[in-house]
Amino acid sequence: DLERHNGKFVIAPKRPTGTPEHLTVAGSWPHDGPCRPDEVALLLIDFQSDFIDADGYLAKVGGDIKPAQEVVMKVKPILEAARSAGVRVFHTREGHRPSLADLSKYKKWRSQRAGAEVGASSETGSTFLVRGSPGWDITPELAPIEGEEVIDGPGYDKFMHTDLEHCLRCAGVKYLIVAGLTTEVCVSSTVRGATERGFECLLVTDGTAATEQNHLRPHIDTMLVEGGIFGSVADAHRVLVAFGSMGSASASDPPPTGGPEAPPRPPTQAGDLECPSADQGTAEEDLEKQNLRLQLRIEQLKLELNTAKLEAIEDKNRELLAEAAWKSSSESVTSSGVA
């Protein structure tokens, strides 16, 4: 399920080999083999209070915020692992200018009809989906740190009316691991937009939530038609294992001895975790980072063990099938001789 080659990594995602209800693991992501940490980015879409809090936009239009809150806790270790592995992180926020000059008449009418007009005030004094209001901010659990870009835009596809594509191109990013809110609106729109621009996406299946959970699976299934028309999917466990592997490889890689200078990594990377300095936080924070690395290693070992068990079962099944075929052949010969 996981390969590592000189700091490169690959995730074994779920790809369709039968009906959508019975997806099996086959192939790997990226399609063209393991990639370097500086070629991949974690894209976190609209983890804003307006889509998570009880007084936010999503709750007011009748959406179910509990799955969104659960997803935040799933994505938090992924974010921490990406930082440790030296993977670039991009955050997005949906929000309009305070003047609402970038709010279309249709969106204004539609949101009003749904029960939370964009630009209207919430019960706690926030303003729905308006830049600078409390609900527009990213939830504290996933808040960006120094060195992580935040892409602001008024639309659902985060490539539209933003410089996201330009930032990704300048960083040399080819592959996107995507998590966010909500599945059927901004996440789906952005994954499609990324695919059209030549980026290869992997959606974290338990790192996204829909406005209604019965919308979740159809949109994931749509990604996988025609062999993965909009990319691949994998659960948080597989992504964590891959990031943990990248972190271990990055920390053990020798420094370059020649060739072009490597591109700079974000401030927190795997090497920093090995030798924490006094200004990197308290002893408790350092211990928490070490515990995360240990948990990632344990998950990786579990996955390797399960893979070994499956291979052993397959070998045994092949032996049994060969033995049964031999017996059948022998009985046929004997029966033919008797006749």
CSV table of C-alpha atoms in Angstrom, one decimal:
chain,number,residue,atom,x,y,z
A,1,ASP,CA,0.0,0.0,0.0
A,2,LEU,CA,2.9,2.4,0.6
A,3,GLU,CA,6.2,2.8,-1.2
A,4,ARG,CA,9.1,5.2,-0.3
A,5,HIS,CA,12.0,5.8,-2.6
A,6,ASN,CA,14.6,8.4,-1.5
A,7,GLY,CA,12.0,10.6,0.1
A,8,LYS,CA,9.4,10.1,-2.5
A,9,PHE,CA,6.0,8.6,-1.6
A,10,VAL,CA,3.0,6.9,-3.1
A,11,ILE,CA,-0.5,6.2,-1.6
A,12,ALA,CA,-2.5,3.2,-2.5
A,13,PRO,CA,-6.0,4.7,-3.0
A,14,LYS,CA,-9.3,3.2,-3.7
A,15,ARG,CA,-10.0,2.9,-7.4
A,16,PRO,CA,-13.1,1.4,-9.1
A,17,THR,CA,-12.8,-2.2,-10.1
A,18,GLY,CA,-16.4,-3.2,-9.9
A,19,THR,CA,-19.7,-1.5,-8.8
A,20,PRO,CA,-19.4,1.8,-6.9
A,21,GLU,CA,-20.7,0.0,-3.8
A,22,HIS,CA,-17.7,-2.4,-3.8
A,23,LEU,CA,-14.6,-0.4,-4.4
A,24,THR,CA,-11.3,-2.3,-4.0
A,25,VAL,CA,-7.8,-1.1,-3.6
A,26,ALA,CA,-6.0,-1.3,-6.9
A,27,GLY,CA,-3.3,0.8,-8.5
A,28,SER,CA,-1.6,3.7,-6.7
A,29,TRP,CA,-1.5,7.5,-6.5
A,30,PRO,CA,0.1,9.4,-8.1
A,31,HIS,CA,-0.5,7.5,-11.4
A,32,ASP,CA,3.1,8.1,-12.6
A,33,GLY,CA,4.8,6.8,-9.5
A,34,PRO,CA,6.2,8.2,-6.2
A,35,CYS,CA,6.6,11.9,-6.0
A,36,ARG,CA,8.8,14.3,-3.9
A,37,PRO,CA,7.3,16.2,-1.0
A,38,ASP,CA,7.8,19.5,-2.8
A,39,GLU,CA,5.6,18.2,-5.7
A,40,VAL,CA,2.6,17.7,-3.5
A,41,ALA,CA,0.4,20.1,-1.6
A,42,LEU,CA,-2.3,19.6,1.0
A,43,LEU,CA,-5.3,21.8,0.0
A,44,LEU,CA,-7.8,22.5,2.9
A,45,ILE,CA,-11.0,23.9,1.5
A,46,ASP,CA,-13.2,26.3,3.6
A,47,PHE,CA,-12.8,25.0,7.1
A,48,GLN,CA,-14.5,28.1,8.3
A,49,SER,CA,-16.6,28.8,11.3
A,50,ASP,CA,-19.5,29.6,8.9
A,51,PHE,CA,-19.6,26.0,7.9
A,52,ILE,CA,-18.8,24.4,11.3
A,53,ASP,CA,-20.4,26.5,14.1
A,54,ALA,CA,-24.0,26.4,15.3
A,55,ASP,CA,-24.5,30.1,14.4
A,56,GLY,CA,-22.8,29.8,11.0
A,57,TYR,CA,-24.1,29.9,7.5
A,58,LEU,CA,-24.4,26.1,7.0
A,59,ALA,CA,-26.4,25.6,10.1
A,60,LYS,CA,-28.8,28.4,9.2
A,61,VAL,CA,-29.5,27.0,5.8
A,62,GLY,CA,-30.4,23.7,7.4
A,63,GLY,CA,-27.2,21.8,6.8
A,64,ASP,CA,-25.9,19.2,9.2
A,65,ILE,CA,-22.8,20.6,11.0
A,66,LYS,CA,-22.0,17.5,13.1
A,67,PRO,CA,-20.2,15.7,10.3
A,68,ALA,CA,-18.2,18.9,9.5
A,69,GLN,CA,-17.1,19.1,13.2
A,70,GLU,CA,-16.1,15.4,13.1
A,71,VAL,CA,-14.1,16.0,9.9
A,72,VAL,CA,-12.1,18.8,11.6
A,73,MET,CA,-10.8,16.3,14.1
A,74,LYS,CA,-9.9,13.8,11.3
A,75,VAL,CA,-8.1,16.4,9.3
A,76,LYS,CA,-6.1,17.9,12.2
A,77,PRO,CA,-3.5,15.1,12.4
A,78,ILE,CA,-3.2,15.1,8.6
A,79,LEU,CA,-2.4,18.8,8.8
A,80,GLU,CA,0.2,18.2,11.5
A,81,ALA,CA,1.7,15.3,9.6
A,82,ALA,CA,1.9,17.3,6.4
A,83,ARG,CA,3.8,20.0,8.2
A,84,SER,CA,6.2,17.5,9.7
A,85,ALA,CA,6.8,16.0,6.3
A,86,GLY,CA,7.6,19.4,4.7
A,87,VAL,CA,4.6,19.4,2.5
A,88,ARG,CA,3.2,22.7,1.5
A,89,VAL,CA,-0.2,23.6,2.9
A,90,PHE,CA,-2.8,25.8,1.2
A,91,HIS,CA,-6.0,27.0,2.9
A,92,THR,CA,-9.0,28.5,1.2
A,93,ARG,CA,-11.9,30.7,2.5
A,94,GLU,CA,-15.2,31.5,0.8
A,95,GLY,CA,-16.0,35.2,1.4
A,96,HIS,CA,-17.3,38.3,-0.2
A,97,ARG,CA,-16.1,41.9,0.0
A,98,PRO,CA,-17.8,43.9,2.9
A,99,SER,CA,-19.4,46.0,0.2
A,100,LEU,CA,-20.8,42.8,-1.4
A,101,ALA,CA,-19.7,44.2,-4.8
A,102,ASP,CA,-18.7,40.7,-5.8
A,103,LEU,CA,-22.0,39.1,-4.8
A,104,SER,CA,-24.2,38.1,-7.7
A,105,LYS,CA,-27.9,38.9,-7.6
A,106,TYR,CA,-28.6,35.2,-8.0
A,107,LYS,CA,-26.4,34.1,-5.1
A,108,LYS,CA,-27.9,36.8,-2.9
A,109,TRP,CA,-31.5,35.7,-3.8
A,110,ARG,CA,-30.7,32.0,-3.5
A,111,SER,CA,-29.0,32.4,0.0
A,112,GLN,CA,-31.9,34.5,1.3
A,113,ARG,CA,-34.3,31.9,0.1
A,114,ALA,CA,-32.2,29.2,1.8
A,115,GLY,CA,-32.4,31.0,5.2
A,116,ALA,CA,-29.0,32.7,5.5
A,117,GLU,CA,-28.6,35.6,3.1
A,118,VAL,CA,-24.9,36.4,2.3
A,119,GLY,CA,-24.1,39.6,4.1
A,120,ALA,CA,-26.9,39.2,6.8
A,121,SER,CA,-26.0,39.2,10.4
A,122,SER,CA,-26.1,36.1,12.6
A,123,GLU,CA,-27.4,35.9,16.1
A,124,THR,CA,-23.9,36.4,17.5
A,125,GLY,CA,-23.1,39.4,15.4
A,126,SER,CA,-21.1,37.8,12.6
A,127,THR,CA,-21.9,38.4,8.9
A,128,PHE,CA,-22.5,35.4,6.7
A,129,LEU,CA,-19.7,34.7,4.3
A,130,VAL,CA,-18.2,38.2,4.4
A,131,ARG,CA,-14.5,38.8,4.7
A,132,GLY,CA,-13.3,40.0,8.1
A,133,SER,CA,-16.3,38.7,10.0
A,134,PRO,CA,-15.8,36.0,12.7
A,135,GLY,CA,-17.6,33.3,10.8
A,136,TRP,CA,-15.3,33.8,7.8
A,137,ASP,CA,-12.3,32.8,9.8
A,138,ILE,CA,-10.7,29.3,9.6
A,139,THR,CA,-11.6,27.2,12.7
A,140,PRO,CA,-8.8,27.4,15.3
A,141,GLU,CA,-8.1,23.7,15.2
A,142,LEU,CA,-6.9,24.0,11.5
A,143,ALA,CA,-5.7,27.6,11.6
A,144,PRO,CA,-2.8,28.3,9.2
A,145,ILE,CA,0.7,29.0,10.5
A,146,GLU,CA,3.5,31.2,9.1
A,147,GLY,CA,4.5,30.0,5.7
A,148,GLU,CA,1.1,28.6,4.8
A,149,GLU,CA,-0.9,30.5,2.1
A,150,VAL,CA,-4.6,31.4,2.5
A,151,ILE,CA,-6.5,31.8,-0.7
A,152,ASP,CA,-9.6,34.1,-0.5
A,153,GLY,CA,-12.3,34.1,-3.1
A,154,PRO,CA,-16.1,34.6,-3.5
A,155,GLY,CA,-16.8,31.4,-5.4
A,156,TYR,CA,-17.1,27.7,-5.1
A,157,ASP,CA,-14.2,26.6,-7.4
A,158,LYS,CA,-11.1,28.0,-5.6
A,159,PHE,CA,-9.3,28.4,-8.9
A,160,MET,CA,-11.9,31.0,-10.1
A,161,HIS,CA,-11.2,34.7,-9.3
A,162,THR,CA,-8.1,33.7,-7.2
A,163,ASP,CA,-4.4,33.2,-7.7
A,164,LEU,CA,-4.4,29.7,-6.4
A,165,GLU,CA,-3.2,28.2,-9.7
A,166,HIS,CA,-0.4,30.7,-10.0
A,167,CYS,CA,0.8,30.0,-6.5
A,168,LEU,CA,0.8,26.2,-7.1
A,169,ARG,CA,2.6,26.6,-10.4
A,170,CYS,CA,5.3,28.8,-8.8
A,171,ALA,CA,5.8,26.3,-6.0
A,172,GLY,CA,6.2,23.4,-8.5
A,173,VAL,CA,3.2,21.5,-7.2
A,174,LYS,CA,1.8,18.8,-9.5
A,175,TYR,CA,-0.3,16.8,-7.0
A,176,LEU,CA,-3.1,17.8,-4.6
A,177,ILE,CA,-4.3,16.0,-1.5
A,178,VAL,CA,-7.7,17.6,-0.8
A,179,ALA,CA,-9.9,17.8,2.3
A,180,GLY,CA,-12.6,20.3,3.0
A,181,LEU,CA,-16.2,21.6,3.2
A,182,THR,CA,-18.6,21.0,1.7
A,183,THR,CA,-18.2,17.9,-0.5
A,184,GLU,CA,-20.9,18.6,-3.1
A,185,VAL,CA,-20.2,22.4,-3.5
A,186,CYS,CA,-16.7,23.8,-3.0
A,187,VAL,CA,-14.8,20.6,-2.7
A,188,SER,CA,-16.3,19.0,-5.8
A,189,SER,CA,-16.0,22.3,-7.8
A,190,THR,CA,-12.4,22.7,-6.8
A,191,VAL,CA,-11.4,19.1,-7.6
A,192,ARG,CA,-12.9,19.5,-11.0
A,193,GLY,CA,-11.2,22.8,-11.6
A,194,ALA,CA,-7.9,21.3,-10.5
A,195,THR,CA,-8.3,18.4,-12.9
A,196,GLU,CA,-9.0,20.7,-15.8
A,197,ARG,CA,-5.8,22.5,-15.0
A,198,GLY,CA,-3.7,19.4,-15.0
A,199,PHE,CA,-3.3,18.7,-11.3
A,200,GLU,CA,-3.8,15.2,-10.1
A,201,CYS,CA,-6.1,15.1,-7.0
A,202,LEU,CA,-6.6,12.7,-4.2
A,203,LEU,CA,-9.6,13.3,-2.0
A,204,VAL,CA,-9.5,12.3,1.7
A,205,THR,CA,-12.9,10.5,2.0
A,206,ASP,CA,-13.3,11.0,5.7
A,207,GLY,CA,-11.7,14.4,5.5
A,208,THR,CA,-14.8,16.0,3.8
A,209,ALA,CA,-18.4,16.4,4.8
A,210,ALA,CA,-21.5,17.3,2.8
A,211,THR,CA,-24.4,19.6,3.7
A,212,GLU,CA,-26.4,16.4,4.0
A,213,GLN,CA,-24.5,13.2,4.4
A,214,ASN,CA,-26.6,11.4,1.8
A,215,HIS,CA,-24.9,13.7,-0.8
A,216,LEU,CA,-21.4,12.5,0.2
A,217,ARG,CA,-21.1,9.1,-1.5
A,218,PRO,CA,-22.5,10.1,-4.9
A,219,HIS,CA,-20.0,12.9,-5.3
A,220,ILE,CA,-17.1,10.6,-4.3
A,221,ASP,CA,-18.3,8.0,-6.7
A,222,THR,CA,-18.5,10.6,-9.5
A,223,MET,CA,-14.8,11.3,-9.0
A,224,LEU,CA,-14.0,7.6,-9.8
A,225,VAL,CA,-15.9,7.0,-13.0
A,226,GLU,CA,-13.9,6.1,-16.1
A,227,GLY,CA,-11.0,4.9,-14.0
A,228,GLY,CA,-10.8,8.1,-11.9
A,229,ILE,CA,-11.8,10.9,-14.1
A,230,PHE,CA,-11.4,13.5,-11.4
A,231,GLY,CA,-8.6,11.7,-9.4
A,232,SER,CA,-8.4,9.2,-6.7
A,233,VAL,CA,-9.7,8.7,-3.1
A,234,ALA,CA,-8.1,7.4,0.1
A,235,ASP,CA,-9.0,7.5,3.8
A,236,ALA,CA,-7.2,9.5,6.4
A,237,HIS,CA,-5.3,6.5,7.7
A,238,ARG,CA,-3.6,5.9,4.3
A,239,VAL,CA,-2.7,9.6,4.0
A,240,LEU,CA,-1.2,9.7,7.5
A,241,VAL,CA,0.9,6.7,6.8
A,242,ALA,CA,2.2,8.2,3.6
A,243,PHE,CA,3.0,11.6,5.3
A,244,GLY,CA,4.7,9.7,8.2
A,245,SER,CA,6.9,7.9,5.7
A,246,MET,CA,7.8,11.1,4.0
A,247,GLY,CA,8.7,12.7,7.3
A,248,SER,CA,11.0,9.8,8.2
A,249,ALA,CA,12.6,9.8,4.8
A,250,SER,CA,13.1,13.6,4.8
A,251,ALA,CA,14.7,13.5,8.3
A,252,SER,CA,17.2,10.7,7.2
A,253,ASP,CA,18.1,12.1,3.7
A,254,PRO,CA,21.7,13.3,3.5
A,255,PRO,CA,22.2,17.0,2.5
A,256,PRO,CA,22.6,17.6,-1.3
A,257,THR,CA,26.2,17.6,-2.5
A,258,GLY,CA,25.6,19.2,-5.9
A,259,GLY,CA,23.2,20.2,-8.5
A,260,PRO,CA,20.5,22.9,-8.3
A,261,GLU,CA,19.5,24.3,-4.9
A,262,ALA,CA,16.4,22.5,-3.5
A,263,PRO,CA,13.4,24.7,-3.1
A,264,PRO,CA,12.7,26.0,0.4
A,265,ARG,CA,10.3,24.1,2.6
A,266,PRO,CA,7.8,25.4,5.1
A,267,PRO,CA,9.1,26.4,8.5
A,268,THR,CA,8.1,23.2,10.2
A,269,GLN,CA,9.6,20.1,8.6
A,270,ALA,CA,10.7,16.7,9.6
A,271,GLY,CA,14.3,17.7,10.4
A,272,ASP,CA,13.1,20.4,12.9
A,273,LEU,CA,11.2,17.7,15.0
A,274,GLU,CA,14.4,15.8,15.6
A,275,CYS,CA,16.3,18.7,17.2
A,276,PRO,CA,13.8,21.1,18.8
A,277,SER,CA,15.3,24.4,19.9
A,278,ALA,CA,14.2,26.5,22.7
A,279,ASP,CA,12.1,28.9,20.5
A,280,GLN,CA,10.1,26.1,19.0
A,281,GLY,CA,7.7,25.9,21.8
A,282,THR,CA,7.3,24.3,25.3
A,283,ALA,CA,8.4,20.9,26.3
A,284,GLU,CA,4.8,19.8,26.2
A,285,GLU,CA,4.5,20.9,22.5
A,286,ASP,CA,7.7,19.0,21.7
A,287,LEU,CA,6.4,15.9,23.4
A,288,GLU,CA,3.1,16.1,21.5
A,289,LYS,CA,5.1,16.3,18.2
A,290,GLN,CA,7.1,13.2,19.2
A,291,ASN,CA,4.0,11.3,20.1
A,292,LEU,CA,2.5,12.2,16.7
A,293,ARG,CA,5.6,10.8,14.9
A,294,LEU,CA,5.3,7.6,17.1
A,295,GLN,CA,1.6,7.2,16.3
A,296,LEU,CA,2.3,7.6,12.6
A,297,ARG,CA,5.0,4.9,12.7
A,298,ILE,CA,2.7,2.6,14.6
A,299,GLU,CA,0.0,3.0,11.9
A,300,GLN,CA,2.5,2.4,9.2
A,301,LEU,CA,3.6,-0.9,10.9
A,302,LYS,CA,0.0,-2.0,11.3
A,303,LEU,CA,-0.6,-1.4,7.6
A,304,GLU,CA,2.6,-3.3,6.6
A,305,LEU,CA,1.5,-6.2,8.9
A,306,ASN,CA,-2.0,-6.4,7.4
A,307,THR,CA,-0.5,-6.3,3.9
A,308,ALA,CA,1.9,-9.2,4.8
A,309,LYS,CA,-1.1,-11.2,6.2
A,310,LEU,CA,-3.1,-10.7,3.0
A,311,GLU,CA,-0.2,-11.8,0.9
A,312,ALA,CA,0.2,-14.9,3.1
A,313,ILE,CA,-3.5,-15.7,2.7
A,314,GLU,CA,-3.2,-15.3,-1.1
A,315,ASP,CA,-0.2,-17.6,-1.3
A,316,LYS,CA,-2.1,-20.2,0.7
A,317,ASN,CA,-5.1,-19.9,-1.6
A,318,ARG,CA,-2.9,-20.4,-4.6
A,319,GLU,CA,-1.4,-23.5,-3.1
A,320,LEU,CA,-4.8,-24.9,-2.4
A,321,LEU,CA,-6.1,-24.2,-5.9
A,322,ALA,CA,-3.0,-25.8,-7.4
A,323,GLU,CA,-3.4,-28.9,-5.2
A,324,ALA,CA,-7.1,-29.2,-6.1
A,325,ALA,CA,-6.3,-28.8,-9.8
A,326,TRP,CA,-3.6,-31.5,-9.6
A,327,LYS,CA,-6.0,-33.9,-7.8
A,328,SER,CA,-8.7,-33.2,-10.3
A,329,SER,CA,-6.3,-33.9,-13.1
A,330,SER,CA,-5.1,-37.1,-11.5
A,331,GLU,CA,-8.6,-38.4,-11.0
A,332,SER,CA,-9.5,-37.7,-14.6
A,333,VAL,CA,-6.4,-39.6,-15.8
A,334,THR,CA,-7.3,-42.6,-13.5
A,335,SER,CA,-10.9,-42.6,-14.7
A,336,SER,CA,-9.8,-42.5,-18.3
A,337,GLY,CA,-7.4,-45.5,-17.7
A,338,VAL,CA,-10.1,-47.6,-16.1
A,339,ALA,CA,-12.5,-47.0,-19.0
